[in-house]
Amino acid sequence: REMIGTGFGRKERDWNSPALLENWRERWAERQNREFERRGLEVRVDHRSFQRQGLDREPTKHLGPIATKMERSGRESEIANDNRATRDRNQQRVDNRGSLRLIDLEMEREKERFSRWKAAKEQDLKQRQENERQQIHARQQAQKERLESKLERENQSGKEELKWRAAAAEKRLEARGIKALFRTMLGRTQADRAEVGEVRQAMDAVEQQEKQHAERLRAEQAAQQARTAAGHAIQQERLKQGIERARER
């Protein structure tokens, strides 16, 4: 009730406000915690319920004078028994969370070990495949060089002779004046022109043959690279399946 000059007045209904009660409880908790801190105590209080604090705990009930007296005299009370059961359940929650933390920790360790094993397997396969690609590249480069060397040995002298014949015929065709006229009358100009044409055809044939050899080798090497890539893809898929089976275990 409010205080007036003659005593108590009308009832103050605002004091029944839940918001006002919440404010009082919060202010009281703050004063308690300041005092605990001043005294160097680590204990703290919170005016909020366990649920509002986000804690997985059941609250106990206030014993009251009757239940307290019964407990002190060695007799059990219903409220105290309920509180003891609540404390046991809360302790079981703590124990369960501890067990779950251990399980989570072991699972994290297992995941880390699995990740390291997976990364090592993938890196090993990647390195082996890269080594194989490098070896194939080196072999194919050596094959290409051997083919070029072989073709050069087989065709070099013939190509040089053809070039000499073409150069000689073209030189003779440079004749001018009376000399050119006599060469034409004797059919030598026509013969030299035919010589140049035959030489060019022969040189084209040699070059075409060399190109065919080179293209055949390139096709064989491309096919080998494709087979290697397909084999690598199969190895990668098998490793992926093996990793998934290991993950499931």
Coordinates of N, CA and C in Angstrom, one line a residue:
R1 N 0.8 -1.2 0.0 CA 0.0 0.0 0.0 C 0.9 1.2 0.0
E2 N 0.3 2.3 -0.5 CA 1.1 3.6 -0.5 C 0.9 4.2 0.9
M3 N 1.9 5.0 1.3 CA 1.9 5.7 2.6 C 1.3 7.1 2.4
I4 N 0.3 7.4 3.3 CA -0.3 8.8 3.2 C -0.1 9.4 4.6
G5 N -0.6 10.6 4.8 CA -0.4 11.2 6.1 C -1.0 10.5 7.3
T6 N -2.1 9.9 7.1 CA -2.9 9.2 8.2 C -2.5 7.7 8.3
G7 N -1.6 7.2 7.4 CA -1.2 5.8 7.5 C -1.2 5.2 6.1
F8 N -1.7 4.0 6.0 CA -1.7 3.3 4.7 C -2.8 3.8 3.8
G9 N -2.5 3.9 2.5 CA -3.5 4.3 1.6 C -4.0 3.1 0.7
R10 N -4.3 3.4 -0.5 CA -4.8 2.4 -1.4 C -3.7 1.4 -1.8
K11 N -4.0 0.2 -2.2 CA -3.0 -0.7 -2.7 C -2.3 -0.2 -3.9
E12 N -1.0 -0.4 -3.9 CA -0.2 0.0 -5.1 C -0.1 -1.2 -6.0
R13 N -0.9 -1.3 -7.0 CA -1.0 -2.4 -7.9 C 0.3 -2.5 -8.8
D14 N 1.0 -1.4 -9.0 CA 2.1 -1.5 -9.9 C 3.2 -2.4 -9.4
W15 N 3.2 -2.6 -8.1 CA 4.2 -3.5 -7.5 C 4.0 -5.0 -7.9
N16 N 2.9 -5.3 -8.4 CA 2.6 -6.6 -8.9 C 3.1 -6.9 -10.3
S17 N 3.7 -5.9 -10.9 CA 4.2 -6.0 -12.3 C 5.4 -7.0 -12.4
P18 N 5.3 -8.0 -13.2 CA 6.4 -8.9 -13.5 C 7.7 -8.2 -13.9
A19 N 7.5 -7.2 -14.7 CA 8.7 -6.4 -15.1 C 9.4 -5.8 -13.9
L20 N 8.7 -5.3 -13.0 CA 9.3 -4.7 -11.8 C 10.0 -5.7 -10.9
L21 N 9.4 -6.9 -10.8 CA 10.0 -8.0 -10.1 C 11.3 -8.5 -10.7
E22 N 11.2 -8.5 -12.1 CA 12.4 -8.9 -12.8 C 13.5 -7.9 -12.6
N23 N 13.2 -6.6 -12.6 CA 14.2 -5.6 -12.3 C 14.8 -5.7 -11.0
W24 N 14.0 -6.0 -9.9 CA 14.5 -6.1 -8.6 C 15.4 -7.3 -8.5
R25 N 15.0 -8.4 -9.1 CA 15.9 -9.6 -9.0 C 17.2 -9.4 -9.7
E26 N 17.2 -8.7 -10.9 CA 18.4 -8.4 -11.6 C 19.3 -7.5 -10.8
R27 N 18.8 -6.4 -10.2 CA 19.6 -5.5 -9.4 C 20.2 -6.2 -8.2
W28 N 19.4 -7.1 -7.6 CA 19.9 -7.8 -6.4 C 21.0 -8.8 -6.8
A29 N 20.9 -9.4 -7.9 CA 22.0 -10.3 -8.4 C 23.2 -9.5 -8.7
E30 N 23.1 -8.3 -9.2 CA 24.3 -7.5 -9.5 C 25.0 -7.1 -8.2
R31 N 24.2 -6.8 -7.2 CA 24.8 -6.4 -5.9 C 25.5 -7.6 -5.2
Q32 N 24.9 -8.7 -5.3 CA 25.5 -9.9 -4.8 C 26.8 -10.2 -5.5
N33 N 26.8 -10.2 -6.8 CA 28.0 -10.5 -7.6 C 29.2 -9.5 -7.3
R34 N 28.8 -8.2 -7.1 CA 29.8 -7.2 -6.8 C 30.5 -7.5 -5.4
E35 N 29.6 -8.0 -4.5 CA 30.1 -8.3 -3.2 C 31.0 -9.5 -3.3
F36 N 30.6 -10.5 -4.0 CA 31.4 -11.7 -4.2 C 32.8 -11.4 -4.8
E37 N 32.8 -10.5 -5.8 CA 34.0 -10.1 -6.4 C 34.9 -9.3 -5.5
R38 N 34.3 -8.4 -4.7 CA 35.0 -7.6 -3.7 C 35.7 -8.6 -2.7
R39 N 35.1 -9.7 -2.3 CA 35.6 -10.6 -1.4 C 36.6 -11.6 -2.0
G40 N 36.8 -11.5 -3.3 CA 37.7 -12.4 -4.0 C 37.1 -13.8 -4.2
L41 N 35.8 -13.9 -4.2 CA 35.1 -15.2 -4.5 C 34.8 -15.3 -6.0
E42 N 34.9 -16.6 -6.4 CA 34.6 -16.8 -7.9 C 33.1 -17.1 -8.1
V43 N 32.4 -17.4 -7.0 CA 31.0 -17.7 -7.2 C 30.2 -16.5 -7.7
R44 N 29.2 -16.8 -8.6 CA 28.4 -15.8 -9.1 C 26.9 -16.3 -9.1
V45 N 26.0 -15.4 -9.1 CA 24.6 -15.7 -9.1 C 24.0 -15.1 -10.4
D46 N 22.9 -15.7 -10.8 CA 22.2 -15.2 -12.0 C 20.7 -15.3 -11.7
H47 N 20.0 -14.2 -11.9 CA 18.6 -14.1 -11.5 C 17.7 -14.8 -12.5
R48 N 18.3 -15.2 -13.7 CA 17.5 -15.8 -14.7 C 17.4 -17.3 -14.4
S49 N 16.4 -17.9 -15.0 CA 16.2 -19.4 -14.9 C 17.2 -20.1 -15.7
F50 N 17.4 -21.4 -15.4 CA 18.4 -22.2 -16.1 C 18.0 -22.2 -17.6
Q51 N 16.7 -22.3 -17.9 CA 16.2 -22.3 -19.3 C 16.6 -21.0 -20.0
R52 N 16.4 -19.9 -19.4 CA 16.8 -18.6 -20.0 C 18.3 -18.5 -20.2
Q53 N 19.0 -19.1 -19.3 CA 20.5 -19.1 -19.4 C 21.0 -20.1 -20.5
G54 N 20.1 -20.9 -20.9 CA 20.5 -21.9 -21.9 C 21.2 -23.1 -21.3
L55 N 21.0 -23.4 -20.0 CA 21.6 -24.5 -19.3 C 20.7 -25.7 -19.3
D56 N 21.3 -26.9 -19.5 CA 20.6 -28.1 -19.5 C 20.6 -28.6 -18.0
R57 N 19.9 -28.0 -17.2 CA 19.8 -28.4 -15.8 C 18.4 -28.2 -15.3
E58 N 18.0 -29.0 -14.3 CA 16.7 -28.9 -13.7 C 16.9 -28.1 -12.4
P59 N 16.0 -27.1 -12.1 CA 16.0 -26.4 -10.9 C 15.5 -27.2 -9.7
T60 N 16.1 -27.0 -8.5 CA 15.6 -27.6 -7.3 C 14.5 -26.7 -6.7
K61 N 13.8 -27.3 -5.7 CA 12.7 -26.6 -5.1 C 13.2 -26.1 -3.7
H62 N 12.6 -25.0 -3.3 CA 12.9 -24.4 -2.0 C 12.3 -25.3 -0.9
L63 N 13.1 -25.7 0.1 CA 12.7 -26.7 1.1 C 11.6 -26.1 2.0
G64 N 11.8 -24.9 2.5 CA 10.9 -24.3 3.4 C 11.2 -24.8 4.8
P65 N 10.6 -24.2 5.8 CA 11.0 -24.5 7.2 C 10.6 -25.9 7.7
I66 N 9.5 -26.4 7.2 CA 9.0 -27.7 7.7 C 9.9 -28.8 7.1
A67 N 10.2 -28.8 5.8 CA 11.0 -29.8 5.2 C 12.4 -29.7 5.7
T68 N 12.9 -28.5 6.0 CA 14.3 -28.3 6.6 C 14.3 -29.0 7.9
K69 N 13.3 -28.7 8.8 CA 13.3 -29.3 10.1 C 13.3 -30.8 10.1
M70 N 12.5 -31.4 9.1 CA 12.4 -32.8 9.0 C 13.8 -33.4 8.6
E71 N 14.4 -32.8 7.7 CA 15.7 -33.3 7.2 C 16.8 -33.2 8.3
R72 N 16.7 -32.1 9.1 CA 17.7 -32.0 10.1 C 17.5 -33.0 11.3
S73 N 16.2 -33.4 11.4 CA 15.9 -34.4 12.4 C 16.2 -35.8 11.9
G74 N 16.6 -36.0 10.7 CA 16.9 -37.3 10.2 C 15.7 -37.9 9.4
R75 N 14.7 -37.2 9.2 CA 13.5 -37.7 8.5 C 13.5 -37.1 7.1
E76 N 13.1 -38.0 6.2 CA 13.1 -37.5 4.8 C 11.8 -36.8 4.5
S77 N 11.9 -35.8 3.6 CA 10.7 -35.0 3.1 C 10.6 -35.2 1.6
E78 N 9.4 -35.1 1.2 CA 9.1 -35.3 -0.2 C 9.9 -34.3 -1.1
I79 N 9.9 -33.0 -0.6 CA 10.6 -32.0 -1.4 C 12.1 -32.3 -1.5
A80 N 12.7 -32.7 -0.3 CA 14.1 -33.0 -0.3 C 14.4 -34.2 -1.2
N81 N 13.5 -35.2 -1.1 CA 13.7 -36.4 -2.0 C 13.7 -36.0 -3.5
D82 N 12.8 -35.1 -3.8 CA 12.7 -34.6 -5.2 C 14.0 -33.8 -5.6
N83 N 14.5 -33.0 -4.6 CA 15.7 -32.3 -4.9 C 16.9 -33.2 -5.1
R84 N 17.0 -34.3 -4.2 CA 18.1 -35.2 -4.4 C 18.0 -35.9 -5.8
A85 N 16.8 -36.3 -6.2 CA 16.6 -36.9 -7.5 C 17.0 -35.9 -8.6
T86 N 16.6 -34.7 -8.4 CA 17.0 -33.6 -9.4 C 18.5 -33.5 -9.5
R87 N 19.2 -33.5 -8.3 CA 20.6 -33.3 -8.3 C 21.3 -34.5 -9.0
D88 N 20.7 -35.7 -8.8 CA 21.3 -36.9 -9.4 C 21.1 -36.8 -10.9
R89 N 20.0 -36.4 -11.4 CA 19.8 -36.2 -12.8 C 20.7 -35.2 -13.4
N90 N 20.9 -34.1 -12.7 CA 21.8 -33.0 -13.2 C 23.2 -33.6 -13.2
Q91 N 23.6 -34.4 -12.2 CA 25.0 -34.9 -12.3 C 25.1 -35.9 -13.4
Q92 N 24.0 -36.7 -13.7 CA 24.1 -37.6 -14.8 C 24.2 -36.8 -16.1
R93 N 23.6 -35.7 -16.2 CA 23.8 -34.8 -17.4 C 25.2 -34.4 -17.6
V94 N 25.8 -34.0 -16.4 CA 27.2 -33.6 -16.5 C 28.1 -34.8 -16.9
D95 N 27.8 -36.0 -16.3 CA 28.6 -37.1 -16.7 C 28.4 -37.5 -18.2
N96 N 27.2 -37.4 -18.6 CA 26.9 -37.7 -20.1 C 27.6 -36.7 -21.0
R97 N 27.6 -35.4 -20.6 CA 28.3 -34.4 -21.4 C 29.8 -34.7 -21.5
G98 N 30.3 -35.1 -20.3 CA 31.7 -35.5 -20.3 C 32.0 -36.6 -21.2
S99 N 31.2 -37.6 -21.2 CA 31.4 -38.8 -22.0 C 31.2 -38.4 -23.5
L100 N 30.2 -37.6 -23.8 CA 30.0 -37.1 -25.1 C 31.2 -36.3 -25.6
R101 N 31.8 -35.5 -24.7 CA 33.0 -34.7 -25.1 C 34.1 -35.6 -25.5
L102 N 34.3 -36.7 -24.7 CA 35.4 -37.7 -25.0 C 35.1 -38.3 -26.3
I103 N 33.9 -38.7 -26.6 CA 33.5 -39.3 -27.8 C 33.8 -38.4 -29.0
D104 N 33.3 -37.1 -28.8 CA 33.5 -36.1 -29.9 C 35.0 -35.9 -30.1
L105 N 35.8 -35.9 -29.0 CA 37.2 -35.7 -29.2 C 37.9 -36.8 -30.0
E106 N 37.5 -38.0 -29.6 CA 38.0 -39.2 -30.3 C 37.6 -39.2 -31.8
M107 N 36.4 -38.8 -32.0 CA 35.9 -38.7 -33.4 C 36.7 -37.6 -34.2
E108 N 37.0 -36.5 -33.6 CA 37.8 -35.5 -34.2 C 39.2 -36.0 -34.5
R109 N 39.7 -36.8 -33.6 CA 41.1 -37.3 -33.8 C 41.0 -38.3 -35.0
E110 N 40.0 -39.1 -35.0 CA 39.8 -40.1 -36.1 C 39.6 -39.4 -37.4
K111 N 38.8 -38.3 -37.4 CA 38.7 -37.6 -38.7 C 40.0 -37.0 -39.1
E112 N 40.8 -36.5 -38.2 CA 42.1 -35.9 -38.6 C 43.0 -37.0 -39.1
R113 N 43.0 -38.2 -38.4 CA 43.9 -39.3 -38.9 C 43.4 -39.7 -40.3
F114 N 42.1 -39.8 -40.5 CA 41.5 -40.2 -41.8 C 41.9 -39.1 -42.9
S115 N 41.8 -37.8 -42.5 CA 42.1 -36.8 -43.5 C 43.6 -36.9 -43.9
R116 N 44.5 -37.1 -42.9 CA 45.9 -37.2 -43.2 C 46.2 -38.5 -44.1
W117 N 45.5 -39.6 -43.8 CA 45.7 -40.8 -44.6 C 45.2 -40.6 -46.0
K118 N 44.0 -39.9 -46.1 CA 43.4 -39.6 -47.4 C 44.3 -38.7 -48.3
A119 N 44.8 -37.7 -47.6 CA 45.7 -36.8 -48.4 C 47.0 -37.5 -48.8
A120 N 47.5 -38.4 -48.0 CA 48.7 -39.1 -48.3 C 48.5 -40.0 -49.5
K121 N 47.3 -40.7 -49.5 CA 47.0 -41.6 -50.6 C 46.8 -40.8 -51.9
E122 N 46.1 -39.7 -51.8 CA 45.9 -38.9 -53.0 C 47.2 -38.4 -53.6
Q123 N 48.0 -37.9 -52.7 CA 49.3 -37.3 -53.1 C 50.2 -38.4 -53.7
D124 N 50.2 -39.6 -53.1 CA 51.0 -40.7 -53.6 C 50.6 -41.0 -55.0
L125 N 49.3 -41.2 -55.2 CA 48.8 -41.5 -56.6 C 49.1 -40.4 -57.5
K126 N 48.9 -39.2 -57.1 CA 49.2 -38.0 -58.0 C 50.7 -38.0 -58.4
Q127 N 51.6 -38.3 -57.4 CA 53.0 -38.3 -57.7 C 53.4 -39.4 -58.7
R128 N 52.8 -40.6 -58.4 CA 53.1 -41.7 -59.3 C 52.6 -41.5 -60.7
Q129 N 51.5 -40.9 -60.8 CA 51.0 -40.7 -62.2 C 51.8 -39.6 -62.9
E130 N 52.2 -38.6 -62.1 CA 53.0 -37.5 -62.7 C 54.4 -38.1 -63.1
N131 N 54.9 -39.0 -62.3 CA 56.2 -39.6 -62.7 C 56.0 -40.4 -64.0
E132 N 54.9 -41.2 -64.1 CA 54.7 -42.0 -65.3 C 54.5 -41.1 -66.5
R133 N 53.8 -40.0 -66.3 CA 53.6 -39.0 -67.5 C 55.0 -38.5 -67.9
Q134 N 55.8 -38.1 -67.0 CA 57.2 -37.6 -67.3 C 58.0 -38.7 -68.0
Q135 N 57.9 -39.9 -67.5 CA 58.7 -41.0 -68.2 C 58.2 -41.2 -69.6
I136 N 56.9 -41.2 -69.8 CA 56.3 -41.4 -71.1 C 56.8 -40.3 -72.0
H137 N 56.7 -39.0 -71.5 CA 57.1 -37.9 -72.3 C 58.6 -38.0 -72.7
A138 N 59.4 -38.5 -71.7 CA 60.9 -38.6 -72.1 C 61.1 -39.7 -73.1
R139 N 60.3 -40.8 -73.0 CA 60.5 -41.9 -74.0 C 60.0 -41.4 -75.3
Q140 N 58.9 -40.7 -75.4 CA 58.4 -40.3 -76.7 C 59.3 -39.2 -77.3
Q141 N 59.9 -38.4 -76.5 CA 60.8 -37.4 -77.0 C 62.0 -38.1 -77.6
A142 N 62.5 -39.2 -76.9 CA 63.6 -40.0 -77.4 C 63.2 -40.7 -78.7
Q143 N 62.0 -41.2 -78.8 CA 61.5 -41.8 -80.0 C 61.5 -40.9 -81.2
K144 N 61.0 -39.6 -80.9 CA 61.0 -38.6 -82.0 C 62.4 -38.3 -82.5
E145 N 63.3 -38.1 -81.5 CA 64.7 -37.8 -81.9 C 65.3 -38.9 -82.7
R146 N 65.1 -40.2 -82.3 CA 65.6 -41.3 -83.0 C 65.1 -41.4 -84.4
L147 N 63.8 -41.1 -84.6 CA 63.2 -41.1 -85.9 C 63.8 -40.0 -86.8
E148 N 63.9 -38.9 -86.2 CA 64.5 -37.8 -87.0 C 65.9 -38.1 -87.4
S149 N 66.7 -38.7 -86.5 CA 68.1 -39.1 -86.8 C 68.1 -40.1 -87.9
K150 N 67.2 -41.1 -87.8 CA 67.1 -42.2 -88.7 C 66.8 -41.7 -90.1
L151 N 65.8 -40.8 -90.2 CA 65.4 -40.3 -91.5 C 66.5 -39.4 -92.1
E152 N 67.2 -38.7 -91.2 CA 68.3 -37.9 -91.7 C 69.4 -38.7 -92.3
R153 N 69.7 -39.8 -91.6 CA 70.8 -40.7 -92.1 C 70.4 -41.3 -93.4
E154 N 69.1 -41.7 -93.5 CA 68.7 -42.4 -94.7 C 68.5 -41.5 -95.9
N155 N 68.1 -40.2 -95.7 CA 67.7 -39.4 -96.8 C 68.6 -38.2 -97.0
Q156 N 69.5 -38.0 -96.1 CA 70.3 -36.8 -96.2 C 71.2 -36.8 -97.5
S157 N 71.8 -37.9 -97.8 CA 72.7 -37.9 -99.0 C 71.9 -37.8 -100.2
G158 N 70.7 -38.5 -100.2 CA 69.8 -38.4 -101.4 C 69.3 -37.0 -101.6
K159 N 68.9 -36.3 -100.5 CA 68.4 -35.0 -100.6 C 69.4 -34.0 -101.1
E160 N 70.6 -34.2 -100.6 CA 71.7 -33.3 -101.0 C 72.0 -33.5 -102.5
E161 N 72.0 -34.8 -103.0 CA 72.2 -35.0 -104.4 C 71.1 -34.4 -105.2
L162 N 69.8 -34.5 -104.8 CA 68.7 -33.9 -105.5 C 68.9 -32.4 -105.5
K163 N 69.3 -31.8 -104.4 CA 69.5 -30.3 -104.4 C 70.6 -29.9 -105.3
W164 N 71.6 -30.7 -105.4 CA 72.7 -30.4 -106.3 C 72.3 -30.5 -107.7
R165 N 71.5 -31.5 -108.1 CA 71.0 -31.7 -109.5 C 70.1 -30.5 -109.8
A166 N 69.2 -30.1 -108.9 CA 68.3 -29.0 -109.2 C 69.0 -27.7 -109.3
A167 N 70.0 -27.5 -108.5 CA 70.8 -26.3 -108.6 C 71.6 -26.2 -109.9
A168 N 72.1 -27.4 -110.3 CA 72.9 -27.4 -111.5 C 72.0 -27.1 -112.7
A169 N 70.8 -27.8 -112.7 CA 69.9 -27.6 -113.9 C 69.4 -26.1 -113.9
E170 N 69.1 -25.6 -112.8 CA 68.6 -24.2 -112.7 C 69.8 -23.2 -113.2
K171 N 71.0 -23.6 -112.8 CA 72.1 -22.7 -113.3 C 72.3 -22.8 -114.8
R172 N 72.1 -23.9 -115.3 CA 72.2 -24.0 -116.8 C 71.0 -23.3 -117.5
L173 N 69.9 -23.3 -116.8 CA 68.7 -22.6 -117.4 C 68.9 -21.1 -117.4
E174 N 69.9 -20.6 -116.7 CA 70.1 -19.1 -116.6 C 70.9 -18.6 -117.9
A175 N 71.2 -19.5 -118.7 CA 72.0 -19.1 -119.9 C 71.1 -18.1 -120.7
R176 N 71.8 -17.1 -121.4 CA 71.1 -16.1 -122.2 C 71.8 -16.0 -123.6
G177 N 71.1 -15.3 -124.4 CA 71.6 -15.0 -125.7 C 71.8 -16.3 -126.6
I178 N 72.9 -16.3 -127.4 CA 73.2 -17.3 -128.4 C 73.3 -18.7 -127.7
K179 N 73.9 -18.7 -126.5 CA 74.0 -19.9 -125.8 C 72.7 -20.5 -125.4
A180 N 71.8 -19.7 -125.0 CA 70.4 -20.2 -124.7 C 69.7 -20.7 -125.9
L181 N 70.0 -20.0 -127.1 CA 69.3 -20.4 -128.3 C 69.8 -21.8 -128.7
F182 N 71.1 -22.0 -128.7 CA 71.7 -23.3 -129.0 C 71.2 -24.4 -128.1
R183 N 71.1 -24.1 -126.8 CA 70.6 -25.1 -125.8 C 69.1 -25.4 -126.2
T184 N 68.4 -24.4 -126.6 CA 67.0 -24.7 -126.9 C 66.9 -25.6 -128.2
M185 N 67.7 -25.2 -129.2 CA 67.7 -26.0 -130.4 C 68.1 -27.4 -130.2
L186 N 69.1 -27.6 -129.3 CA 69.5 -29.0 -129.0 C 68.7 -29.7 -128.0
G187 N 67.6 -29.1 -127.5 CA 66.7 -29.7 -126.6 C 67.2 -29.8 -125.1
R188 N 68.3 -29.1 -124.9 CA 68.9 -29.2 -123.5 C 68.1 -28.3 -122.5
T189 N 67.5 -27.2 -123.0 CA 66.7 -26.4 -122.1 C 65.5 -27.2 -121.6
Q190 N 64.8 -27.9 -122.5 CA 63.7 -28.7 -122.2 C 64.1 -29.8 -121.2
A191 N 65.2 -30.4 -121.5 CA 65.7 -31.5 -120.6 C 66.0 -31.0 -119.2
D192 N 66.6 -29.8 -119.1 CA 66.9 -29.2 -117.8 C 65.7 -28.9 -117.0
R193 N 64.7 -28.4 -117.8 CA 63.4 -28.1 -117.1 C 62.7 -29.3 -116.6
A194 N 62.8 -30.4 -117.4 CA 62.3 -31.7 -116.9 C 63.0 -32.2 -115.7
E195 N 64.4 -32.0 -115.7 CA 65.2 -32.4 -114.6 C 64.8 -31.7 -113.3
V196 N 64.6 -30.4 -113.4 CA 64.2 -29.6 -112.3 C 62.8 -30.1 -111.7
G197 N 61.9 -30.4 -112.6 CA 60.6 -30.9 -112.2 C 60.7 -32.2 -111.6
E198 N 61.5 -33.1 -112.1 CA 61.7 -34.5 -111.6 C 62.3 -34.4 -110.2
V199 N 63.3 -33.5 -110.1 CA 64.0 -33.4 -108.8 C 63.0 -32.9 -107.7
R200 N 62.2 -31.9 -108.1 CA 61.3 -31.3 -107.1 C 60.3 -32.4 -106.7
Q201 N 59.8 -33.2 -107.7 CA 58.9 -34.3 -107.3 C 59.6 -35.3 -106.4
A202 N 60.8 -35.6 -106.7 CA 61.5 -36.5 -105.8 C 61.7 -36.0 -104.4
M203 N 62.1 -34.7 -104.3 CA 62.2 -34.1 -103.0 C 60.9 -34.0 -102.2
D204 N 59.8 -33.7 -103.0 CA 58.5 -33.7 -102.4 C 58.1 -35.1 -101.8
A205 N 58.5 -36.1 -102.6 CA 58.2 -37.5 -102.2 C 58.9 -37.8 -100.9
V206 N 60.2 -37.4 -100.8 CA 61.0 -37.7 -99.6 C 60.4 -36.9 -98.4
E207 N 60.0 -35.7 -98.6 CA 59.5 -34.9 -97.5 C 58.1 -35.5 -97.1
Q208 N 57.3 -35.9 -98.1 CA 56.0 -36.6 -97.8 C 56.2 -37.8 -97.0
Q209 N 57.3 -38.6 -97.4 CA 57.5 -39.8 -96.6 C 58.0 -39.5 -95.2
E210 N 58.8 -38.5 -95.0 CA 59.2 -38.1 -93.7 C 58.0 -37.6 -92.8
K211 N 57.1 -36.9 -93.5 CA 55.9 -36.4 -92.7 C 55.0 -37.6 -92.3
Q212 N 54.9 -38.6 -93.2 CA 54.1 -39.8 -92.9 C 54.7 -40.5 -91.7
H213 N 56.0 -40.7 -91.7 CA 56.7 -41.3 -90.5 C 56.4 -40.5 -89.2
A214 N 56.6 -39.2 -89.3 CA 56.4 -38.4 -88.1 C 54.9 -38.4 -87.7
E215 N 54.0 -38.3 -88.6 CA 52.5 -38.4 -88.2 C 52.2 -39.7 -87.6
R216 N 52.7 -40.8 -88.2 CA 52.5 -42.1 -87.7 C 53.0 -42.2 -86.2
L217 N 54.2 -41.7 -86.0 CA 54.7 -41.7 -84.6 C 53.9 -40.8 -83.7
R218 N 53.4 -39.7 -84.2 CA 52.6 -38.8 -83.3 C 51.3 -39.5 -83.0
A219 N 50.7 -40.2 -83.9 CA 49.4 -40.9 -83.7 C 49.6 -42.0 -82.6
E220 N 50.7 -42.7 -82.8 CA 51.0 -43.8 -81.8 C 51.2 -43.2 -80.4
Q221 N 52.0 -42.1 -80.4 CA 52.2 -41.5 -79.1 C 51.0 -40.9 -78.5
A222 N 50.1 -40.3 -79.3 CA 48.8 -39.8 -78.8 C 48.0 -40.9 -78.2
A223 N 47.9 -42.0 -78.9 CA 47.2 -43.2 -78.5 C 47.7 -43.7 -77.1
Q224 N 49.0 -43.7 -77.0 CA 49.6 -44.1 -75.7 C 49.3 -43.1 -74.6
Q225 N 49.3 -41.8 -74.9 CA 48.9 -40.8 -73.9 C 47.4 -41.0 -73.5
A226 N 46.6 -41.3 -74.5 CA 45.2 -41.5 -74.2 C 45.0 -42.7 -73.3
R227 N 45.7 -43.8 -73.6 CA 45.6 -45.0 -72.8 C 46.1 -44.7 -71.3
T228 N 47.1 -44.0 -71.3 CA 47.7 -43.6 -69.9 C 46.7 -42.8 -69.2
A229 N 46.1 -41.8 -69.8 CA 45.1 -41.0 -69.1 C 43.9 -41.8 -68.7
A230 N 43.4 -42.7 -69.5 CA 42.3 -43.6 -69.1 C 42.7 -44.4 -68.0
G231 N 43.9 -45.0 -68.0 CA 44.4 -45.8 -66.8 C 44.4 -45.0 -65.6
H232 N 44.9 -43.7 -65.7 CA 45.0 -42.8 -64.5 C 43.6 -42.5 -64.0
A233 N 42.6 -42.3 -64.9 CA 41.3 -42.1 -64.4 C 40.7 -43.2 -63.7
I234 N 41.0 -44.5 -64.1 CA 40.5 -45.7 -63.4 C 41.2 -45.8 -62.1
Q235 N 42.5 -45.5 -62.0 CA 43.2 -45.5 -60.7 C 42.6 -44.5 -59.7
Q236 N 42.3 -43.3 -60.2 CA 41.7 -42.3 -59.4 C 40.3 -42.7 -58.9
E237 N 39.5 -43.3 -59.7 CA 38.2 -43.7 -59.3 C 38.3 -44.9 -58.3
R238 N 39.2 -45.8 -58.5 CA 39.4 -46.9 -57.5 C 39.8 -46.3 -56.2
L239 N 40.7 -45.3 -56.2 CA 41.2 -44.7 -55.0 C 40.0 -44.0 -54.3
K240 N 39.2 -43.3 -55.1 CA 38.0 -42.6 -54.5 C 37.1 -43.6 -53.8
Q241 N 36.8 -44.7 -54.5 CA 35.9 -45.8 -54.0 C 36.5 -46.4 -52.7
G242 N 37.8 -46.6 -52.7 CA 38.5 -47.2 -51.5 C 38.4 -46.2 -50.4
I243 N 38.6 -44.9 -50.6 CA 38.5 -43.9 -49.6 C 37.1 -43.9 -49.0
E244 N 36.1 -44.0 -49.9 CA 34.7 -44.0 -49.4 C 34.4 -45.2 -48.5
R245 N 34.9 -46.4 -49.0 CA 34.7 -47.6 -48.1 C 35.4 -47.4 -46.8
A246 N 36.6 -46.9 -46.8 CA 37.3 -46.6 -45.5 C 36.5 -45.6 -44.6
R247 N 35.9 -44.6 -45.3 CA 35.2 -43.6 -44.5 C 34.0 -44.3 -43.8
E248 N 33.3 -45.2 -44.6 CA 32.1 -45.9 -44.0 C 32.5 -46.8 -42.9
R249 N 33.7 -47.4 -42.9 CA 34.1 -48.3 -41.8 C 34.4 -47.4 -40.6

